[in-house]
Amino acid sequence: MGVERVRRLFGAQLSRRFGLLPPEPRGTVVPRPPATAGPADFTGPKRYVPAADQDFAALRSAAERYPQALADREGFGWMRRKPFDPTERHPHFFQGMYAILNAVQAMRLPPGALVMDVGSGPGWVTQILVGLGYRVVALDPSEVMNDLARRRLRGFEAMSGVATDAATFITSTLEEADLAEYLAQVDAVMFHEALHHVIDERAALGKVFALLRPGGCLSVSGEGSWTPGDGQLERGLDAEMARYGTLESPFTRPYLRYVLEAAGFEDIQFHLGVNGMFAEAQAHMELHQVAGTPAGAAHVLLARRPMNGDPRPAAADPGLTEAEIAVVTAAWDRGGLVVRVRLRNSGRTLWPSHVPPLRQGVTLALTRHATATDQPEAANRCPLPHPVPPGGETVLDWRFEAQTLEGGPCYLRLVAEQAFWFQGAMRVNV
Ligand SMILES: C[S@@+](CC[C@H](N)C(=O)[O-])C[C@H]1O[C@@H](n2cnc3c(N)ncnc32)[C@H](O)[C@@H]1O
């Protein structure tokens, strides 16, 4: 029952606790988010495996290897067949399908919406989304999973005639993915049986927030919750983690809510999924009596990026997007401020660079005031010449066209374009 319950609540990917794999050399190509234990101001239990980000590289590589490891034990059958569970009463089929259908229906997406399927695995959710006419970005750290998903979509196209080039596949963890082109563009981000695998939840959910357009929706389903001391659940998690090396770390409800609020989400609602046929004689029953998962036992969740107030002040989560700005030289020249500035990414997110002609990525702005959205501002913002990972530095040479600012105080401030202003500003003393 233990392992079965774990599989029911968390899906098939379960793995051993972190720390048992040999450490990998830190990659230089894909920067690893720095190790931090999470928000200092949250007290109480957070996740079953806290601070897993300290073992990021090993956990990522276990996620990459997982499908093959699973296939070595039981073949690719379930991954290819998912969600069609032929066992008695088809529990995985109904749980999975109801969860996705409920989420898609509840989000009320516009036709052709852009949806990100995070931890897309073998692609059955992606297939449904494409079939419903959405554009989909399917993201998974495992190339083997993405291959399975591509094959699934090719088969679907051959059978249905639905063009599947509306799906784009990205092979990466969410935390490390370069998603600059999607900033503030995405209508919905869905995690099905995936959130508890995310290694750095603050970086991941902060990124989801920045990817969503104002009013865009986050959906979490197939996600069990963790209540400390639930020995049966914990033994099941440990057993599965011991088998595959990947992270199996569900959240407590208060901590998940906390991380979402810190990222800036609003309208955070936990739901009950109610499905099936009921006799008319049962019409008096209450929702909790007929819900598929008992309230509190799972996180069935919708949350939104606020509609208003953009660009959003970054005050909600200073630890995530932090910068050190040093003015090396600055001089006024005929209505322009010519500067050399050194920037250091002291936060925990990758700063994407600007992608012309779109106004995207992180840029440097020159403003009159030090606070969030005050005007006036110089006419042109300075783009980053290249993405800057956490811990990375870059030096910018730029001329701000700033006639209206000459003679008064000026501040340098960073902007995540179409998303928010960074907290903090550097006064320019000329
Ligand atoms: C249990 S599977 C669920 C797959 C799919 N959503 C489904 O319902 O079939 C979890 C998936 O999350 C992926 N994953 C693990 N860590 C991740 C991370 N940090 N970022 C994004 N995806 C991750 C795994 O590779 C795996 O394919």
Coordinates of C-alpha atoms and ligand atoms in Angstrom, one line a residue:
M1 CA 0.0 0.0 0.0
G2 CA 2.8 2.4 0.9
V3 CA 4.5 2.4 -2.5
E4 CA 1.2 2.2 -4.3
R5 CA -0.1 5.2 -2.4
V6 CA 3.1 7.1 -3.3
R7 CA 2.7 6.2 -6.9
R8 CA -0.9 7.3 -6.8
L9 CA -0.2 10.7 -5.4
F10 CA 3.1 11.4 -7.1
G11 CA 3.2 9.5 -10.3
A12 CA 5.6 6.9 -11.4
Q13 CA 8.8 8.9 -11.0
L14 CA 10.1 8.3 -7.6
S15 CA 13.6 8.2 -6.6
R16 CA 16.1 7.8 -3.7
R17 CA 17.1 10.6 -1.4
F18 CA 19.7 13.0 -2.6
G19 CA 23.4 12.7 -1.7
L20 CA 24.0 9.1 -2.7
L21 CA 25.2 9.7 -6.2
P22 CA 28.9 10.7 -6.9
P23 CA 29.2 14.4 -7.2
E24 CA 29.4 15.7 -10.7
P25 CA 31.8 18.5 -11.8
R26 CA 29.9 21.7 -11.8
G27 CA 28.9 22.5 -15.4
T28 CA 30.1 25.7 -17.0
V29 CA 27.7 25.5 -19.9
V30 CA 24.5 25.5 -17.8
P31 CA 25.0 27.4 -14.5
R32 CA 23.7 25.8 -11.4
P33 CA 21.6 28.0 -9.2
P34 CA 23.5 28.7 -6.0
A35 CA 22.7 26.6 -2.9
T36 CA 20.4 28.4 -0.5
A37 CA 18.1 26.7 1.9
G38 CA 15.0 28.8 1.0
P39 CA 13.3 31.7 2.5
A40 CA 14.7 32.7 5.8
D41 CA 11.5 34.1 7.1
F42 CA 9.4 30.9 6.7
T43 CA 9.4 28.8 9.8
G44 CA 8.1 25.3 9.8
P45 CA 8.5 22.3 7.6
K46 CA 8.9 23.1 3.9
R47 CA 9.5 20.0 1.7
Y48 CA 10.2 16.4 2.4
V49 CA 13.8 16.8 1.2
P50 CA 14.7 20.4 2.2
A51 CA 17.5 22.3 0.5
A52 CA 17.8 19.7 -2.3
D53 CA 19.3 22.5 -4.4
Q54 CA 22.6 21.8 -2.6
D55 CA 22.8 18.7 -4.7
F56 CA 21.5 20.2 -7.9
A57 CA 23.9 18.6 -10.4
A58 CA 23.4 15.0 -9.1
L59 CA 19.6 15.4 -9.0
R60 CA 19.5 16.8 -12.5
S61 CA 21.6 14.0 -13.9
A62 CA 19.4 11.4 -12.1
A63 CA 16.3 13.0 -13.8
E64 CA 18.1 12.8 -17.1
R65 CA 18.8 9.1 -16.6
Y66 CA 15.5 8.2 -15.0
P67 CA 13.5 7.0 -18.1
Q68 CA 16.3 4.6 -19.1
A69 CA 16.6 3.4 -15.5
L70 CA 12.9 2.8 -15.4
A71 CA 13.0 1.1 -18.8
D72 CA 15.8 -1.2 -17.6
R73 CA 13.5 -2.4 -14.8
E74 CA 10.1 -2.5 -16.5
G75 CA 10.5 -1.4 -20.1
F76 CA 9.1 1.7 -21.8
G77 CA 5.6 0.3 -21.8
W78 CA 3.9 2.6 -19.2
M79 CA 5.8 5.7 -20.5
R80 CA 4.6 5.0 -24.0
R81 CA 1.1 4.0 -23.0
K82 CA 0.4 6.6 -20.3
P83 CA -2.3 7.4 -19.3
F84 CA -4.1 4.3 -20.5
D85 CA -4.0 2.1 -17.4
P86 CA -5.3 -1.4 -18.3
T87 CA -5.4 -2.5 -14.6
E88 CA -8.7 -3.1 -12.9
R89 CA -10.8 0.0 -12.8
H90 CA -8.0 2.0 -14.5
P91 CA -7.1 4.1 -11.5
H92 CA -4.2 6.0 -13.2
F93 CA -6.2 6.7 -16.3
F94 CA -9.1 8.3 -14.4
Q95 CA -6.8 10.2 -12.0
G96 CA -4.6 11.6 -14.8
M97 CA -7.4 12.4 -17.3
Y98 CA -9.7 14.0 -14.7
A99 CA -6.9 16.1 -13.3
I100 CA -5.9 17.4 -16.7
L101 CA -9.4 17.9 -18.0
N102 CA -10.4 19.7 -14.8
A103 CA -7.4 22.0 -14.9
V104 CA -7.8 22.9 -18.6
Q105 CA -11.5 23.5 -18.1
A106 CA -11.0 25.6 -15.0
M107 CA -8.3 27.8 -16.5
R108 CA -10.6 29.1 -19.3
L109 CA -7.8 29.6 -21.8
P110 CA -8.4 31.6 -25.0
P111 CA -8.2 29.6 -28.3
G112 CA -4.7 29.0 -29.4
A113 CA -3.3 30.0 -26.0
L114 CA 0.4 29.4 -25.3
V115 CA 0.8 26.7 -22.6
M116 CA 3.9 25.5 -21.0
D117 CA 3.9 21.8 -19.9
V118 CA 6.7 21.6 -17.3
G119 CA 8.0 18.1 -16.6
S120 CA 6.2 17.0 -19.7
G121 CA 7.6 13.5 -19.6
P122 CA 6.2 11.1 -22.2
G123 CA 4.0 13.9 -23.6
W124 CA 0.4 12.7 -23.1
V125 CA -0.6 16.0 -21.5
T126 CA 1.2 17.8 -24.4
Q127 CA -0.7 15.7 -26.8
I128 CA -4.1 16.7 -25.3
L129 CA -3.1 20.3 -25.3
V130 CA -2.1 20.3 -28.9
G131 CA -5.2 18.4 -29.8
L132 CA -7.2 21.2 -28.2
G133 CA -5.6 23.7 -30.4
Y134 CA -3.1 25.2 -28.0
R135 CA 0.6 26.1 -28.7
V136 CA 2.7 24.1 -26.3
V137 CA 6.2 24.4 -24.9
A138 CA 7.0 21.0 -23.4
L139 CA 9.9 21.1 -21.1
D140 CA 11.7 18.2 -19.5
P141 CA 15.3 17.5 -18.4
S142 CA 15.3 14.1 -20.1
E143 CA 16.0 13.8 -23.8
V144 CA 14.7 10.3 -23.7
M145 CA 11.4 11.6 -22.4
N146 CA 11.3 14.3 -25.0
D147 CA 12.0 11.7 -27.7
L148 CA 9.1 9.6 -26.5
A149 CA 6.9 12.6 -26.5
R150 CA 7.9 13.6 -30.0
R151 CA 7.2 10.1 -31.3
R152 CA 3.8 10.2 -29.5
L153 CA 2.9 13.4 -31.3
R154 CA 4.0 12.1 -34.7
G155 CA 1.7 9.2 -34.2
F156 CA -1.1 11.5 -33.1
E157 CA -0.6 13.7 -36.2
A158 CA -0.6 10.7 -38.5
M159 CA -3.8 9.4 -36.9
S160 CA -5.7 12.6 -36.4
G161 CA -4.4 15.0 -39.0
V162 CA -3.8 17.6 -36.3
A163 CA -0.5 19.4 -37.0
T164 CA 1.8 18.9 -34.1
D165 CA 4.3 21.6 -34.9
A166 CA 2.5 23.7 -32.4
A167 CA 4.6 21.9 -29.8
T168 CA 8.1 23.0 -29.0
F169 CA 10.4 20.7 -26.9
I170 CA 13.0 22.0 -24.6
T171 CA 15.4 19.6 -22.8
S172 CA 16.4 21.2 -19.5
T173 CA 15.3 21.6 -15.9
L174 CA 12.9 24.5 -15.5
E175 CA 15.4 26.1 -13.1
E176 CA 18.1 26.2 -15.8
A177 CA 16.1 26.6 -19.0
D178 CA 16.8 29.7 -21.1
L179 CA 13.3 30.8 -21.7
A180 CA 14.0 34.5 -22.4
E181 CA 11.8 34.4 -25.5
Y182 CA 8.8 33.4 -23.5
L183 CA 9.0 36.0 -20.7
A184 CA 5.5 37.4 -20.0
Q185 CA 4.2 35.6 -23.1
V186 CA 2.7 32.4 -21.6
D187 CA -1.0 32.0 -20.9
A188 CA -0.7 29.0 -18.6
V189 CA 2.0 26.9 -17.0
M190 CA 1.0 23.4 -16.0
F191 CA 2.8 21.0 -13.7
H192 CA 1.3 17.5 -13.7
E193 CA 3.0 15.1 -11.4
A194 CA 6.0 17.3 -11.7
L195 CA 6.3 20.0 -9.1
H196 CA 7.7 17.8 -6.4
H197 CA 10.6 16.9 -8.7
V198 CA 11.7 20.6 -9.0
I199 CA 15.0 21.0 -7.2
D200 CA 15.0 24.7 -6.5
E201 CA 11.3 25.7 -6.0
R202 CA 11.9 29.4 -5.4
A203 CA 13.9 29.8 -8.6
A204 CA 11.4 27.6 -10.5
L205 CA 8.2 29.3 -9.3
G206 CA 9.8 32.8 -9.6
K207 CA 10.6 31.9 -13.2
V208 CA 7.0 30.7 -13.9
F209 CA 5.7 34.0 -12.6
A210 CA 8.0 35.9 -15.0
L211 CA 7.0 33.7 -17.9
L212 CA 3.3 34.2 -17.4
R213 CA 1.6 37.1 -19.0
P214 CA -0.3 39.4 -16.6
G215 CA -3.5 37.4 -15.7
G216 CA -1.8 34.1 -16.8
C217 CA -2.5 31.0 -14.8
L218 CA -0.4 28.4 -13.0
S219 CA -1.9 24.9 -12.6
V220 CA -0.6 22.2 -10.4
S221 CA -2.1 18.7 -10.4
G222 CA -1.1 15.1 -9.6
E223 CA 0.8 16.6 -6.7
G224 CA 0.6 14.9 -3.2
S225 CA 1.1 17.0 -0.1
W226 CA 3.5 16.2 2.7
T227 CA 2.5 16.1 6.3
P228 CA 5.6 15.5 8.5
G229 CA 5.4 12.3 10.3
D230 CA 3.3 10.5 7.7
G231 CA 5.6 7.5 8.0
Q232 CA 3.8 5.4 5.4
L233 CA 4.2 8.1 2.8
E234 CA 7.8 8.9 3.8
R235 CA 8.9 5.2 3.6
G236 CA 7.4 5.0 0.1
L237 CA 9.2 8.2 -0.9
D238 CA 12.5 6.9 0.5
A239 CA 12.1 3.5 -1.2
E240 CA 11.5 5.1 -4.6
M241 CA 14.2 7.7 -4.2
A242 CA 16.6 4.9 -3.3
R243 CA 15.7 3.2 -6.5
Y244 CA 16.2 6.0 -9.0
G245 CA 18.2 8.8 -7.5
T246 CA 15.8 11.5 -8.6
L247 CA 14.2 13.9 -6.2
E248 CA 10.9 13.0 -4.6
S249 CA 10.1 16.0 -2.4
P250 CA 6.5 17.0 -1.8
F251 CA 5.6 20.3 -0.2
T252 CA 3.7 21.2 2.9
R253 CA 0.6 23.3 2.1
P254 CA 1.7 26.4 4.1
Y255 CA 5.2 26.4 2.4
L256 CA 3.8 25.9 -1.1
R257 CA 1.5 28.9 -0.5
Y258 CA 4.3 30.9 0.9
V259 CA 6.6 30.3 -2.0
L260 CA 3.8 31.2 -4.4
E261 CA 3.0 34.4 -2.6
A262 CA 6.7 35.3 -2.4
A263 CA 7.0 34.9 -6.2
G264 CA 4.1 37.4 -6.6
F265 CA 1.1 35.0 -7.4
E266 CA -2.4 36.0 -6.3
D267 CA -5.7 34.2 -6.3
I268 CA -4.0 31.1 -5.0
Q269 CA -6.7 28.5 -4.7
F270 CA -6.5 24.9 -3.7
H271 CA -9.2 22.7 -5.2
L272 CA -11.1 19.5 -4.8
G273 CA -11.4 17.4 -8.0
V274 CA -14.9 15.9 -8.2
N275 CA -15.5 13.5 -11.0
G276 CA -17.7 10.6 -12.0
M277 CA -21.4 9.7 -12.1
F278 CA -23.5 9.9 -9.0
A279 CA -27.0 8.5 -8.4
E280 CA -29.6 11.2 -8.1
A281 CA -30.2 9.8 -4.6
Q282 CA -26.7 11.0 -3.7
A283 CA -27.5 14.6 -4.7
H284 CA -27.5 15.8 -1.1
M285 CA -23.8 14.8 -0.6
E286 CA -21.2 17.5 0.0
L287 CA -18.2 18.1 -2.1
H288 CA -15.7 16.7 0.3
Q289 CA -17.7 13.4 0.4
V290 CA -17.3 12.9 -3.4
A291 CA -13.9 14.5 -4.0
G292 CA -11.4 12.2 -5.8
T293 CA -8.7 13.2 -3.3
P294 CA -9.4 14.1 0.3
A295 CA -9.0 17.8 1.0
G296 CA -5.4 18.6 2.1
A297 CA -4.0 15.3 0.9
A298 CA -3.0 16.7 -2.5
H299 CA -2.2 20.1 -3.9
V300 CA -4.7 20.7 -6.7
L301 CA -3.9 24.3 -7.3
L302 CA -4.6 27.3 -9.5
A303 CA -2.9 30.6 -9.1
R304 CA -2.6 33.7 -11.2
R305 CA -0.1 36.4 -12.1
P306 CA -1.8 39.7 -11.2
M307 CA -3.5 41.6 -14.0
N308 CA -2.6 45.0 -12.8
G309 CA 0.4 46.7 -11.3
D310 CA 2.9 45.7 -14.0
P311 CA 5.8 46.3 -14.0
R312 CA 5.6 44.8 -10.6
P313 CA 8.0 46.0 -7.9
A314 CA 10.3 43.1 -7.1
A315 CA 9.8 43.8 -3.4
A316 CA 8.0 40.5 -3.0
D317 CA 11.2 38.4 -3.3
P318 CA 14.4 40.3 -3.1
G319 CA 16.5 37.1 -2.6
L320 CA 15.6 35.8 -6.0
T321 CA 16.5 38.6 -8.3
E322 CA 19.3 40.5 -6.7
A323 CA 22.0 42.6 -8.3
E324 CA 25.2 44.5 -7.4
I325 CA 25.6 47.6 -9.5
A326 CA 28.9 49.4 -9.5
V327 CA 29.4 52.6 -11.5
V328 CA 33.0 52.5 -12.9
T329 CA 32.8 55.8 -14.8
A330 CA 30.0 58.3 -15.6
A331 CA 30.0 61.6 -17.4
W332 CA 27.4 63.9 -19.0
D333 CA 27.9 64.6 -22.7
R334 CA 25.4 66.8 -24.6
G335 CA 22.2 65.5 -23.0
G336 CA 23.5 61.9 -22.6
L337 CA 25.0 60.1 -19.7
V338 CA 27.9 58.0 -20.8
V339 CA 28.5 55.2 -18.3
R340 CA 30.6 52.1 -17.7
V341 CA 28.8 49.9 -15.2
R342 CA 29.8 46.6 -13.6
L343 CA 26.8 44.3 -12.8
R344 CA 27.0 41.2 -10.7
N345 CA 24.1 38.7 -10.5
S346 CA 24.0 38.1 -6.7
G347 CA 20.5 36.5 -6.9
R348 CA 19.3 33.1 -7.9
T349 CA 17.8 33.5 -11.4
L350 CA 19.5 33.5 -14.8
W351 CA 19.3 37.0 -16.3
P352 CA 18.4 36.5 -20.0
S353 CA 19.8 38.9 -22.5
H354 CA 17.8 41.1 -24.8
V355 CA 16.5 39.5 -28.0
P356 CA 16.0 42.2 -30.6
P357 CA 13.5 43.3 -31.8
L358 CA 11.5 42.2 -28.9
R359 CA 11.8 44.0 -25.6
Q360 CA 12.8 41.1 -23.4
G361 CA 15.4 40.0 -21.0
V362 CA 17.1 42.0 -18.3
T363 CA 18.0 45.6 -19.0
L364 CA 19.5 48.6 -17.2
A365 CA 17.5 51.7 -16.8
L366 CA 18.4 55.2 -15.7
T367 CA 15.6 56.9 -13.7
R368 CA 15.1 60.1 -11.7
H369 CA 13.9 58.2 -8.6
A370 CA 15.0 55.2 -6.8
T371 CA 11.7 53.5 -6.3
A372 CA 9.7 51.1 -8.4
T373 CA 7.8 52.7 -11.2
D374 CA 8.6 56.4 -10.9
Q375 CA 9.3 58.5 -14.0
P376 CA 11.0 60.2 -15.6
E377 CA 13.4 57.8 -17.2
A378 CA 16.1 58.0 -19.9
A379 CA 14.8 57.3 -23.3
N380 CA 16.8 54.1 -23.9
R381 CA 17.5 51.1 -21.6
C382 CA 20.8 49.2 -21.9
P383 CA 20.5 45.5 -22.8
L384 CA 22.7 42.8 -21.5
P385 CA 25.3 41.7 -24.1
H386 CA 24.9 38.1 -23.0
P387 CA 22.9 36.1 -20.4
V388 CA 24.3 36.4 -16.9
P389 CA 24.0 33.4 -14.6
P390 CA 23.8 33.6 -10.8
G391 CA 27.2 34.6 -9.6
G392 CA 28.2 35.9 -13.0
E393 CA 29.3 39.5 -13.9
T394 CA 29.2 41.7 -16.9
V395 CA 30.5 45.2 -17.8
L396 CA 28.3 47.5 -19.8
D397 CA 29.3 50.6 -21.7
W398 CA 26.3 52.7 -22.6
R399 CA 25.0 56.1 -23.5
F400 CA 21.7 56.9 -21.9
E401 CA 19.8 59.6 -23.8
A402 CA 18.7 61.6 -20.8
Q403 CA 18.3 65.3 -21.4
T404 CA 15.4 65.5 -19.0
L405 CA 17.5 64.0 -16.2
E406 CA 20.6 66.2 -16.5
G407 CA 21.3 68.3 -13.5
G408 CA 19.3 66.2 -11.0
P409 CA 19.9 63.0 -9.1
C410 CA 19.9 59.8 -11.2
Y411 CA 19.6 56.1 -10.4
L412 CA 20.6 52.9 -12.2
R413 CA 18.0 50.2 -11.9
L414 CA 17.5 46.8 -13.4
V415 CA 14.3 45.7 -15.2
A416 CA 13.2 42.2 -16.1
E417 CA 11.4 43.4 -19.2
Q418 CA 7.6 43.0 -19.2
A419 CA 7.9 41.4 -15.8
F420 CA 9.2 43.6 -12.9
W421 CA 11.7 46.1 -11.6
F422 CA 14.5 44.7 -9.5
Q423 CA 14.6 45.9 -6.0
G424 CA 17.3 48.4 -5.2
A425 CA 19.0 51.2 -7.1
M426 CA 22.5 52.7 -7.5
R427 CA 22.8 56.5 -7.3
V428 CA 25.1 57.9 -10.1
N429 CA 27.4 60.5 -8.8
V430 CA 28.8 62.5 -11.7
Ligands
LIG1 C1 6.3 11.8 -12.9 S1 6.9 12.6 -14.4 C2 5.4 13.3 -15.0 C3 5.5 13.5 -16.5 C4 4.2 14.1 -17.1 N1 3.9 15.4 -16.6 C5 3.1 13.1 -16.9 O1 2.1 13.4 -16.3 O2 3.3 12.0 -17.5 C6 7.8 14.0 -13.8 C7 8.7 14.6 -14.9 O3 9.3 15.8 -14.3 C8 10.6 15.9 -14.9 N2 11.4 16.8 -14.1 C9 12.2 16.4 -13.1 N3 12.9 17.4 -12.5 C10 12.5 18.5 -13.2 C11 12.9 19.9 -13.2 N4 13.7 20.3 -12.3 N5 12.3 20.7 -14.1 C12 11.4 20.3 -15.0 N6 11.0 19.0 -15.1 C13 11.6 18.1 -14.2 C14 11.0 14.5 -15.1 O4 12.1 14.3 -16.0 C15 9.8 13.8 -15.4 O5 9.6 13.6 -16.8

